Short mmCIF file of C-alpha atoms and ligand atoms in Angstrom, two decimals:
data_model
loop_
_atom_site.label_atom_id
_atom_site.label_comp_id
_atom_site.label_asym_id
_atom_site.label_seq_id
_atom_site.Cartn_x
_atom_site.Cartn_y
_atom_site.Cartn_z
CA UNK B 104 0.00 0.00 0.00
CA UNK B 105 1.29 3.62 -0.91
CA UNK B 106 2.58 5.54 1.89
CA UNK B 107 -0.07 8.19 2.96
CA UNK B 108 3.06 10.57 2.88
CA UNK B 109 4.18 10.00 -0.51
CA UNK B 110 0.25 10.52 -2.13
CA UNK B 111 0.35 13.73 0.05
CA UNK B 112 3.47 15.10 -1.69
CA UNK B 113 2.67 17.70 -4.67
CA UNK B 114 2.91 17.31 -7.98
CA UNK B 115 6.50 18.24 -8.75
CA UNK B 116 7.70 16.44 -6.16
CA UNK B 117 5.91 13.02 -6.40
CA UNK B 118 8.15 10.40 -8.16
CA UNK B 119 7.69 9.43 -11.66
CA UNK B 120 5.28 5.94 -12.22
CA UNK B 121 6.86 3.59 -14.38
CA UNK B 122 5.69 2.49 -18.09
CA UNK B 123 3.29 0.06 -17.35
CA UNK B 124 2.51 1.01 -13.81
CA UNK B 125 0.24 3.41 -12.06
CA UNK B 126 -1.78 3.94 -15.39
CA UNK B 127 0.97 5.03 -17.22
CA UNK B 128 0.68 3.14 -21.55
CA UNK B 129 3.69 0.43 -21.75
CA UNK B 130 4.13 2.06 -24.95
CA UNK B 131 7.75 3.49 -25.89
CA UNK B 132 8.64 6.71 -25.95
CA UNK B 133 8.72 8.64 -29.73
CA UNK B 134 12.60 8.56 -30.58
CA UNK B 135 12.23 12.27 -32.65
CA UNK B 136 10.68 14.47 -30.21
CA UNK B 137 10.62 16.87 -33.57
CA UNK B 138 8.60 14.88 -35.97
CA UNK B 139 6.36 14.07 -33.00
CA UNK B 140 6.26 16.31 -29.76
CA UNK B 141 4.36 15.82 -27.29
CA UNK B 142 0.41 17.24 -27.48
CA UNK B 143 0.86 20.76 -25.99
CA UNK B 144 -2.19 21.10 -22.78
CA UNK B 145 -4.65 24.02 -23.67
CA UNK B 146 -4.90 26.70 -21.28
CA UNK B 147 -8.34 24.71 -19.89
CA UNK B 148 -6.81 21.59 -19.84
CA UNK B 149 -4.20 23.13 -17.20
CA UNK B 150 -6.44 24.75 -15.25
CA UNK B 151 -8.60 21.62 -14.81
CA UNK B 152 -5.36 19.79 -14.06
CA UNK B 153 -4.75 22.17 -11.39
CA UNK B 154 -8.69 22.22 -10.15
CA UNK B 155 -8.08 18.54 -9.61
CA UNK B 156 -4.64 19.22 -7.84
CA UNK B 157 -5.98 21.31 -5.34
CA UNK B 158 -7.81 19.40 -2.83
CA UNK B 159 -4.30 16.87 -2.59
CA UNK B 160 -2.04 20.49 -2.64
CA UNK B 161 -4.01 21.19 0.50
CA UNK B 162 -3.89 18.60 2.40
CA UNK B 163 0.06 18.48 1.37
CA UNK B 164 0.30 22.21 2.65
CA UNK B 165 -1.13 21.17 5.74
CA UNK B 166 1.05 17.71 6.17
CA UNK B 167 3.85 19.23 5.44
CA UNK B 168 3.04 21.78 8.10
CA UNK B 169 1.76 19.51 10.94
CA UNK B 170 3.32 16.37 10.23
CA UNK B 171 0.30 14.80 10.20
CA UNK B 172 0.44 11.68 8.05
CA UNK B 173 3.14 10.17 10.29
CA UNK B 174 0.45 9.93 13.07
CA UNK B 175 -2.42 8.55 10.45
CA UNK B 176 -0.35 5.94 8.95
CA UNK B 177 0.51 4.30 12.34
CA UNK B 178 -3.15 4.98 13.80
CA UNK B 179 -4.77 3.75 10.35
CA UNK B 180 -2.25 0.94 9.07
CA UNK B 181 -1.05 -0.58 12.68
CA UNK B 182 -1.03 -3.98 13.32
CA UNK B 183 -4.08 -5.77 15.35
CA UNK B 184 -3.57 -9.35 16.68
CA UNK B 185 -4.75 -12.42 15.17
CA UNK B 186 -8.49 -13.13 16.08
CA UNK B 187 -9.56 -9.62 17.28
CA UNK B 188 -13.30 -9.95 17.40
CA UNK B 189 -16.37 -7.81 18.16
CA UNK B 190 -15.35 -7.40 22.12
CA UNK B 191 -12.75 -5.15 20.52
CA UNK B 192 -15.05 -2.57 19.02
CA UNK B 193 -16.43 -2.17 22.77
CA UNK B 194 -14.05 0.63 23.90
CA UNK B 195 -15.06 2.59 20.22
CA UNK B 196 -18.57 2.29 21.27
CA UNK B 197 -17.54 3.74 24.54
CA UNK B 198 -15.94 6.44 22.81
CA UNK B 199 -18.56 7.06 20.29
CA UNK B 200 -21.25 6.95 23.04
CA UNK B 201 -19.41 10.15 24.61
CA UNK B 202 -19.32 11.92 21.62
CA UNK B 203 -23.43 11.57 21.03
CA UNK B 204 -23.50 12.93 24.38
CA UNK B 205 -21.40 16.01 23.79
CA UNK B 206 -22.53 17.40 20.74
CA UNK B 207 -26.35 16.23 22.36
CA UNK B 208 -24.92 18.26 25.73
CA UNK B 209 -23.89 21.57 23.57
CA UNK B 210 -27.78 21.50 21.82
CA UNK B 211 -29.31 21.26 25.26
CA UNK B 212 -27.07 23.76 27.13
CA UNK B 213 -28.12 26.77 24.01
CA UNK B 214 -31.77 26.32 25.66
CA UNK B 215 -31.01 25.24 29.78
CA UNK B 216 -30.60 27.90 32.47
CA UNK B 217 -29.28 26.48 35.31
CA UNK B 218 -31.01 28.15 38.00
CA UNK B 219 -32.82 26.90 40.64
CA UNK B 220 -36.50 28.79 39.57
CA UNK B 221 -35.77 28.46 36.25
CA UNK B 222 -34.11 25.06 34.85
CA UNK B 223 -37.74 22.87 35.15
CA UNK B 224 -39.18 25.65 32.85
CA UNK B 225 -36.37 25.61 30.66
CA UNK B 226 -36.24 22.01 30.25
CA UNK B 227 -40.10 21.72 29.82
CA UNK B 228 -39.76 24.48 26.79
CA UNK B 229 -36.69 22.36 25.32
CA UNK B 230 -39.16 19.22 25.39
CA UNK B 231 -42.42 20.92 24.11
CA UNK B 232 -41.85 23.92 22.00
CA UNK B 233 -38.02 23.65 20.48
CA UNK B 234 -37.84 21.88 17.23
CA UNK B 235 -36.43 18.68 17.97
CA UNK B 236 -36.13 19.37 21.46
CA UNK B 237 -37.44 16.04 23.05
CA UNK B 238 -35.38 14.14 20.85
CA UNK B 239 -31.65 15.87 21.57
CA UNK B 240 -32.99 16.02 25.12
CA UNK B 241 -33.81 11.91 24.95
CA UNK B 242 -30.46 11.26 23.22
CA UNK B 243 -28.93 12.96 26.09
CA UNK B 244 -30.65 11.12 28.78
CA UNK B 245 -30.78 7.80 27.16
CA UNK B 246 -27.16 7.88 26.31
CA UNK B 247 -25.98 8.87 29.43
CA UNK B 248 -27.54 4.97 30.51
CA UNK B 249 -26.07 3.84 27.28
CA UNK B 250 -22.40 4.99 28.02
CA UNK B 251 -22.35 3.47 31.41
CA UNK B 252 -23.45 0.36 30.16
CA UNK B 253 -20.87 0.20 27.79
CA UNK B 254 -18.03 1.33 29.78
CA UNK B 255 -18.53 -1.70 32.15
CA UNK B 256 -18.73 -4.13 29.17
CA UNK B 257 -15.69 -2.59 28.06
CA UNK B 258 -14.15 -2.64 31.12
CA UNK B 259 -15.22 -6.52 31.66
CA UNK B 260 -13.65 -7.40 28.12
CA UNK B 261 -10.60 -5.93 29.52
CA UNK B 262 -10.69 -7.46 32.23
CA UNK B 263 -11.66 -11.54 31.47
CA UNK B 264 -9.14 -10.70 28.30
CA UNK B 265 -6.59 -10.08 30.24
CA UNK B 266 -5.66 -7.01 28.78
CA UNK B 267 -4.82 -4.60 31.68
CA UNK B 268 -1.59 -6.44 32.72
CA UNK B 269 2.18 -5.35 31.71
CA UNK B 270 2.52 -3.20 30.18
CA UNK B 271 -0.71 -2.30 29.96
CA UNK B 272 -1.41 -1.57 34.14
CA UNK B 273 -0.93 2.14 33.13
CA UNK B 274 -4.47 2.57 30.70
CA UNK B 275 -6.51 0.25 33.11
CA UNK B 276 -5.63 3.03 35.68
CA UNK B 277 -6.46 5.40 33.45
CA UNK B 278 -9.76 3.74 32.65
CA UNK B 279 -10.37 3.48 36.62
CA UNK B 280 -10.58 7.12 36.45
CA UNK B 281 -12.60 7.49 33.56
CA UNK B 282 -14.86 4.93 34.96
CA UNK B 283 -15.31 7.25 37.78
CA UNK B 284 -15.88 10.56 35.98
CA UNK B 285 -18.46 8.99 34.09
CA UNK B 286 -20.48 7.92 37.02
CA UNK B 287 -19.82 11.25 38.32
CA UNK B 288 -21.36 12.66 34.77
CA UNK B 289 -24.48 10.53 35.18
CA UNK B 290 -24.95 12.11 38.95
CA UNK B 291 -24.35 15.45 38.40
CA UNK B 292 -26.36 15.88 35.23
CA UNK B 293 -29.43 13.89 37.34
CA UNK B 294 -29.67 16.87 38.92
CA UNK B 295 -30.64 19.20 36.39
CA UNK B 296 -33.91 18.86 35.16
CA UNK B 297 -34.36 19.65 38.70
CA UNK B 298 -37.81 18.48 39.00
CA UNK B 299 -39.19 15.92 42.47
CA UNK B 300 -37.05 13.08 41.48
CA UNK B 301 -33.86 15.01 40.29
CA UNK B 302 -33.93 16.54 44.03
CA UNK B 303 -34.64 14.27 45.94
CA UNK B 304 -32.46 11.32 44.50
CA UNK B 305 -29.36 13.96 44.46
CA UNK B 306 -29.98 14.32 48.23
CA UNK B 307 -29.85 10.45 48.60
CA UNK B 308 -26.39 10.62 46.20
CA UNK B 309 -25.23 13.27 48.24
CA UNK B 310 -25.56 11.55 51.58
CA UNK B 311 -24.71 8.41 50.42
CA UNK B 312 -20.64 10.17 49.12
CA UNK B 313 -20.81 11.63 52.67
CA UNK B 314 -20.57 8.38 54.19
CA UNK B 315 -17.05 7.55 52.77
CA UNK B 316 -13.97 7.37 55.13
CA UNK B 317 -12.41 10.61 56.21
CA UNK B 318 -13.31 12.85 53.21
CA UNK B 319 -16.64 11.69 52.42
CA UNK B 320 -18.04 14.85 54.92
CA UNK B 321 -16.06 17.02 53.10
CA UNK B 322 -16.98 15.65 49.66
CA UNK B 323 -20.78 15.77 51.11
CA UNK B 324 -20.16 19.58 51.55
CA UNK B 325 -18.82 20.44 48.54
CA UNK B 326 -21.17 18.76 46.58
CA UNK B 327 -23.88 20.64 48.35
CA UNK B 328 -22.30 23.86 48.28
CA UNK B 329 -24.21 24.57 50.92
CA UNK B 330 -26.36 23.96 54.00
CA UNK B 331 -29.15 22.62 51.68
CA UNK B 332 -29.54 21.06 48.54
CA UNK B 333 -30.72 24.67 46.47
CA UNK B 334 -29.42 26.54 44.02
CA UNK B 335 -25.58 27.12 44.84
CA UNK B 336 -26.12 23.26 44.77
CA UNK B 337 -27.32 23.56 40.79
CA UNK B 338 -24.86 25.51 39.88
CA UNK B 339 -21.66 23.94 41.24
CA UNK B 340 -22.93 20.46 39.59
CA UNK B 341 -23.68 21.72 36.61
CA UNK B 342 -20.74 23.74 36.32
CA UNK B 343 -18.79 20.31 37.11
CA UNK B 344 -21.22 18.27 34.31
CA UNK B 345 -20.31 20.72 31.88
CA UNK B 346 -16.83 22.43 31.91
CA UNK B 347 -14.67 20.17 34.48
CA UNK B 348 -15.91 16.58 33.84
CA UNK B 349 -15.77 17.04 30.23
CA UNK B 350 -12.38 18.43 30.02
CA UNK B 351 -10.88 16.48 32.26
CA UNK B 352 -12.93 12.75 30.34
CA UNK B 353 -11.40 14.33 26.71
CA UNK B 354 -7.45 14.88 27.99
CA UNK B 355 -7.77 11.25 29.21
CA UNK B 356 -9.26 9.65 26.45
CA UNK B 357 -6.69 11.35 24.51
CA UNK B 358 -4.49 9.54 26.78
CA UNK B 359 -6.10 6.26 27.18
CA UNK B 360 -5.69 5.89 22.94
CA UNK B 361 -2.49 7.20 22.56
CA UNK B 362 -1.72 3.93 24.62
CA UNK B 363 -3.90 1.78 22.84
CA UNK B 364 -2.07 2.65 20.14
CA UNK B 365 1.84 2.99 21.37
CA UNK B 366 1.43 -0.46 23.05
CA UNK B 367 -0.98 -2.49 20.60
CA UNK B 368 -4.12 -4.34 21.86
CA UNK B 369 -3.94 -7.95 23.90
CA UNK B 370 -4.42 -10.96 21.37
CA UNK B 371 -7.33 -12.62 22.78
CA UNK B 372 -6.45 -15.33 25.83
CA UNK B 373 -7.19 -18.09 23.12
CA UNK B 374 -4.85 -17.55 20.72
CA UNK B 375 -2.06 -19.90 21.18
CA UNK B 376 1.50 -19.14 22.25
CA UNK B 377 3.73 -19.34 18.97
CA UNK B 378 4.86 -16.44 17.04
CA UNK B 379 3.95 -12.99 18.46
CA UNK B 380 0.38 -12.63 17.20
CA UNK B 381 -0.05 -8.95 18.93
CA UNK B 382 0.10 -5.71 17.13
CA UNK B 383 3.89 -4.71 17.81
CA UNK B 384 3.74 -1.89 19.92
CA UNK B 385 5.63 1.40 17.92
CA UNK B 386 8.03 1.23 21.57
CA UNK B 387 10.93 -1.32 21.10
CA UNK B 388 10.36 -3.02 24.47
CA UNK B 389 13.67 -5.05 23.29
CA UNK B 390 15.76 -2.02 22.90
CA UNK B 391 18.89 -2.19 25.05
CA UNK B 392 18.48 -0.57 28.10
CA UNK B 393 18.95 2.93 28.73
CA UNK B 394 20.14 4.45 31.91
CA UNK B 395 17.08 5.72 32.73
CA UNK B 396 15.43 1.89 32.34
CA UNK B 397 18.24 0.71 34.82
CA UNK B 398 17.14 2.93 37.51
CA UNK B 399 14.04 2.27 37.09
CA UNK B 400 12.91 -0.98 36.37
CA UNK B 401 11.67 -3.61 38.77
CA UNK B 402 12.08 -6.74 36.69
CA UNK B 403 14.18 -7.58 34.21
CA UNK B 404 12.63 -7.66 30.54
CA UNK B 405 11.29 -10.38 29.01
CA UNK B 406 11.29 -10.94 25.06
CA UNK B 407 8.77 -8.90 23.10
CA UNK B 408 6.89 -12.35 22.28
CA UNK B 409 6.33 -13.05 26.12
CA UNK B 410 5.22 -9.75 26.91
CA UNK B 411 2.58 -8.49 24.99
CA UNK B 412 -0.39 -10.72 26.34
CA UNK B 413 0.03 -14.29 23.62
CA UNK B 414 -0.73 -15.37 27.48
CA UNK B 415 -3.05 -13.00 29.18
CA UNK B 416 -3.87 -15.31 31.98
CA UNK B 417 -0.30 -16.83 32.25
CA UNK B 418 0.37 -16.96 36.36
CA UNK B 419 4.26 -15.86 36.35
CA UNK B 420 3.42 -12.16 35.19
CA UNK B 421 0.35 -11.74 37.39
C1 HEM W 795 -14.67 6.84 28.40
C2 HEM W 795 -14.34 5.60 28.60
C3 HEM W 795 -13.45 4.76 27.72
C4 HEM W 795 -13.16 4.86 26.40
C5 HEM W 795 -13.69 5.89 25.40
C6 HEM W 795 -12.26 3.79 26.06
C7 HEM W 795 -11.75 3.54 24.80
C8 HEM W 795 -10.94 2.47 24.48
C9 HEM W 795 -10.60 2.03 23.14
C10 HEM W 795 -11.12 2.67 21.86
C11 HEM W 795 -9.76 0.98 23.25
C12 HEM W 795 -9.15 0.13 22.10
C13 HEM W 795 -10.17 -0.86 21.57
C14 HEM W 795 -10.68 -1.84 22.59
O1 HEM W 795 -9.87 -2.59 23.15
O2 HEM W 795 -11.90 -1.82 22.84
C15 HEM W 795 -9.53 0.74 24.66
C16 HEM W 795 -8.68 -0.20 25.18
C17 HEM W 795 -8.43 -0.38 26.53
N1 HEM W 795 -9.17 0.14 27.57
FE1 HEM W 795 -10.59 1.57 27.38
N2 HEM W 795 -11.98 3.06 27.20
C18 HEM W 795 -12.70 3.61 28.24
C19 HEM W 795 -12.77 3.15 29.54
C20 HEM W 795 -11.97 2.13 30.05
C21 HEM W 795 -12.08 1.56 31.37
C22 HEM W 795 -13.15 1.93 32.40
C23 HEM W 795 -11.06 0.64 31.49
C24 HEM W 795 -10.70 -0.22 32.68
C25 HEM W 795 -10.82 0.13 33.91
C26 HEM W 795 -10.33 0.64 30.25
C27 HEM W 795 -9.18 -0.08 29.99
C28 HEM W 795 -8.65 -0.31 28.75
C29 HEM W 795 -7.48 -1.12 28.48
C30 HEM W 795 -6.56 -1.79 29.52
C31 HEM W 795 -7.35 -1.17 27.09
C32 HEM W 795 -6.28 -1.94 26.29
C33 HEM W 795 -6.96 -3.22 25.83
C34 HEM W 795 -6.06 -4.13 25.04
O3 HEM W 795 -4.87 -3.88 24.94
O4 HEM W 795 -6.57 -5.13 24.53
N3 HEM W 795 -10.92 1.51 29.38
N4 HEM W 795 -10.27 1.66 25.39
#
């Protein structure tokens, strides 16, 4: 397959195809160029030639500019492991779950006030009188259920995979996290509609965090912003569902792939031990050590083969 980089490269640049290759006639080239020169382009002829240069000059201006096409070709063209199945398209799902619920989240915040007299009203008008209201608004609400369910799945397909040990221990910990600013999403946006049930079930949430060890009084607190549940209460959750939780889910997704990607996903624990059947990570795990490695690692390293996962449930690496 070409190299994205070399289709990106303009005209001039790109290298010649060979007779017989790319499209180009096997046909030999005239030996008099006098007696018969090449057919001279009409002025249209080059400026269509052009016109269908310049989407590919673009995106070469840009490449060339941002380096981009390294990054797609290893994202796009990596490896995967032999007998990657449909549990692998759980964490995308995950991912594409959170996206429905952000551009759903940006639709619904142009018509919500978050204010303690009037967010009912304001969600009541977004479900009754704005085009296509109920339906962003359901998307939102339903999703919200629909990312949480498929976080856990996710999570368990790591997990029975055997998938979040070395070198991996680092993006399960990562996922932790997520796991728990999602969950934190789903409670603080309960809150907002901020009818009977939204209240009442965020004073149950509340109490229930304020029954953790040692902080969970302070954590009780600052959730309430307050004595009461009211509307200093409204606005510090929804200031948390919408500018802090967000942020803070999007820098570590960013992370969480970057390691999907640097470190290859686990074959799955059926797939017998032989040849390395994993995507091979873009680190060289057998690179010889540098003396940054010597301080700090544990273990000594194993060959490339017996570390990435052909034996997620082997017993000496647990
Ligand atoms: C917002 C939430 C999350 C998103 C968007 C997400 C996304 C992804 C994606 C796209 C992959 C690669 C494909 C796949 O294996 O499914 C992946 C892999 C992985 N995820 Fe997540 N994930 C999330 C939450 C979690 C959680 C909660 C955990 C565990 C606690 C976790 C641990 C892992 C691990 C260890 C891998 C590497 C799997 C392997 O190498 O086979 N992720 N994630």
């Amino acid at each position: 397959m070409a190299k994205l980089r070399d289709a990106l490269l303009p005209a001039p640049l790109r290298k010649v195809a060979k007779p017989g290759s790319a499209g180009v006639p096997k046909e030999q080239a005239p030996a008099d160029l006098k007696s018969s020169p090449p057919k001279r382009q009409t002025e249209l002829e080059q400026i269509a030639e052009k016109a269908k240069e310049a989407p590919i000059d673009t995106v070469a201006w840009l490449d060339q500019r941002l380096g981009a096409s390294g990054f797609l070709n290893g994202m796009l063209f990596r490896k995967v492991p032999k007998g990657t199945n449909w549990f692998y398209t759980l964490g995308s799902a995950t991912l594409f779950a959170f996206i429905v619920q952000a551009v759903t989240g940006v639709f619904l915040a142009m018509f919500y006030t978050p204010s303690a007299t009037q967010a009912y009203a304001s969600i009541s008008h977004i479900n009754n009188d704005v085009p296509l209201g109920q339906f962003v608004h359901g998307m939102h609400k339903w999703g919200a259920s629909v990312m949480v369910i498929l976080i856990f799945v996710h999570m368990g397909r790591v997990f029975f995979f055997g998938a979040y040990k070395y070198p991996r221990e680092l993006n399960w910990v990562i996922g932790v996290v997520l796991l728990i600013l999602t969950m934190t999403m789903a409670f603080t946006g309960y809150l907002l509609p901020f009818d009977q049930r939204s209240y009442w079930a965020s004073i149950v949430g509340i109490n229930i965090n304020g029954t953790g060890p040692i902080v969970g009084p302070y954590l009780s607190d600052f959730l309430r912003a307050g004595p009461e549940l009211g509307a200093t209460t409204l606005a510090r959750f929804y200031a948390i569902h919408m500018l802090l939780l967000p942020a803070a889910i999007i820098a570590l997704i960013g992370a969480h792939l970057y390691l999907v990607v640097k470190l290859g996903t686990t074959a799955p624990p059926w797939t017998k031990v032989g040849k390395p059947r994993v995507a091979e990570p873009t680190v060289n795990l057998d690179a010889k050590p540098r003396r940054v490695d010597i301080v700090f690692r544990a273990r000594p390293r194993e060959s490339i083969d017996a570390i990435i996962t052909t034996r997620p449930f082997c017993s000496s690496r647990s």
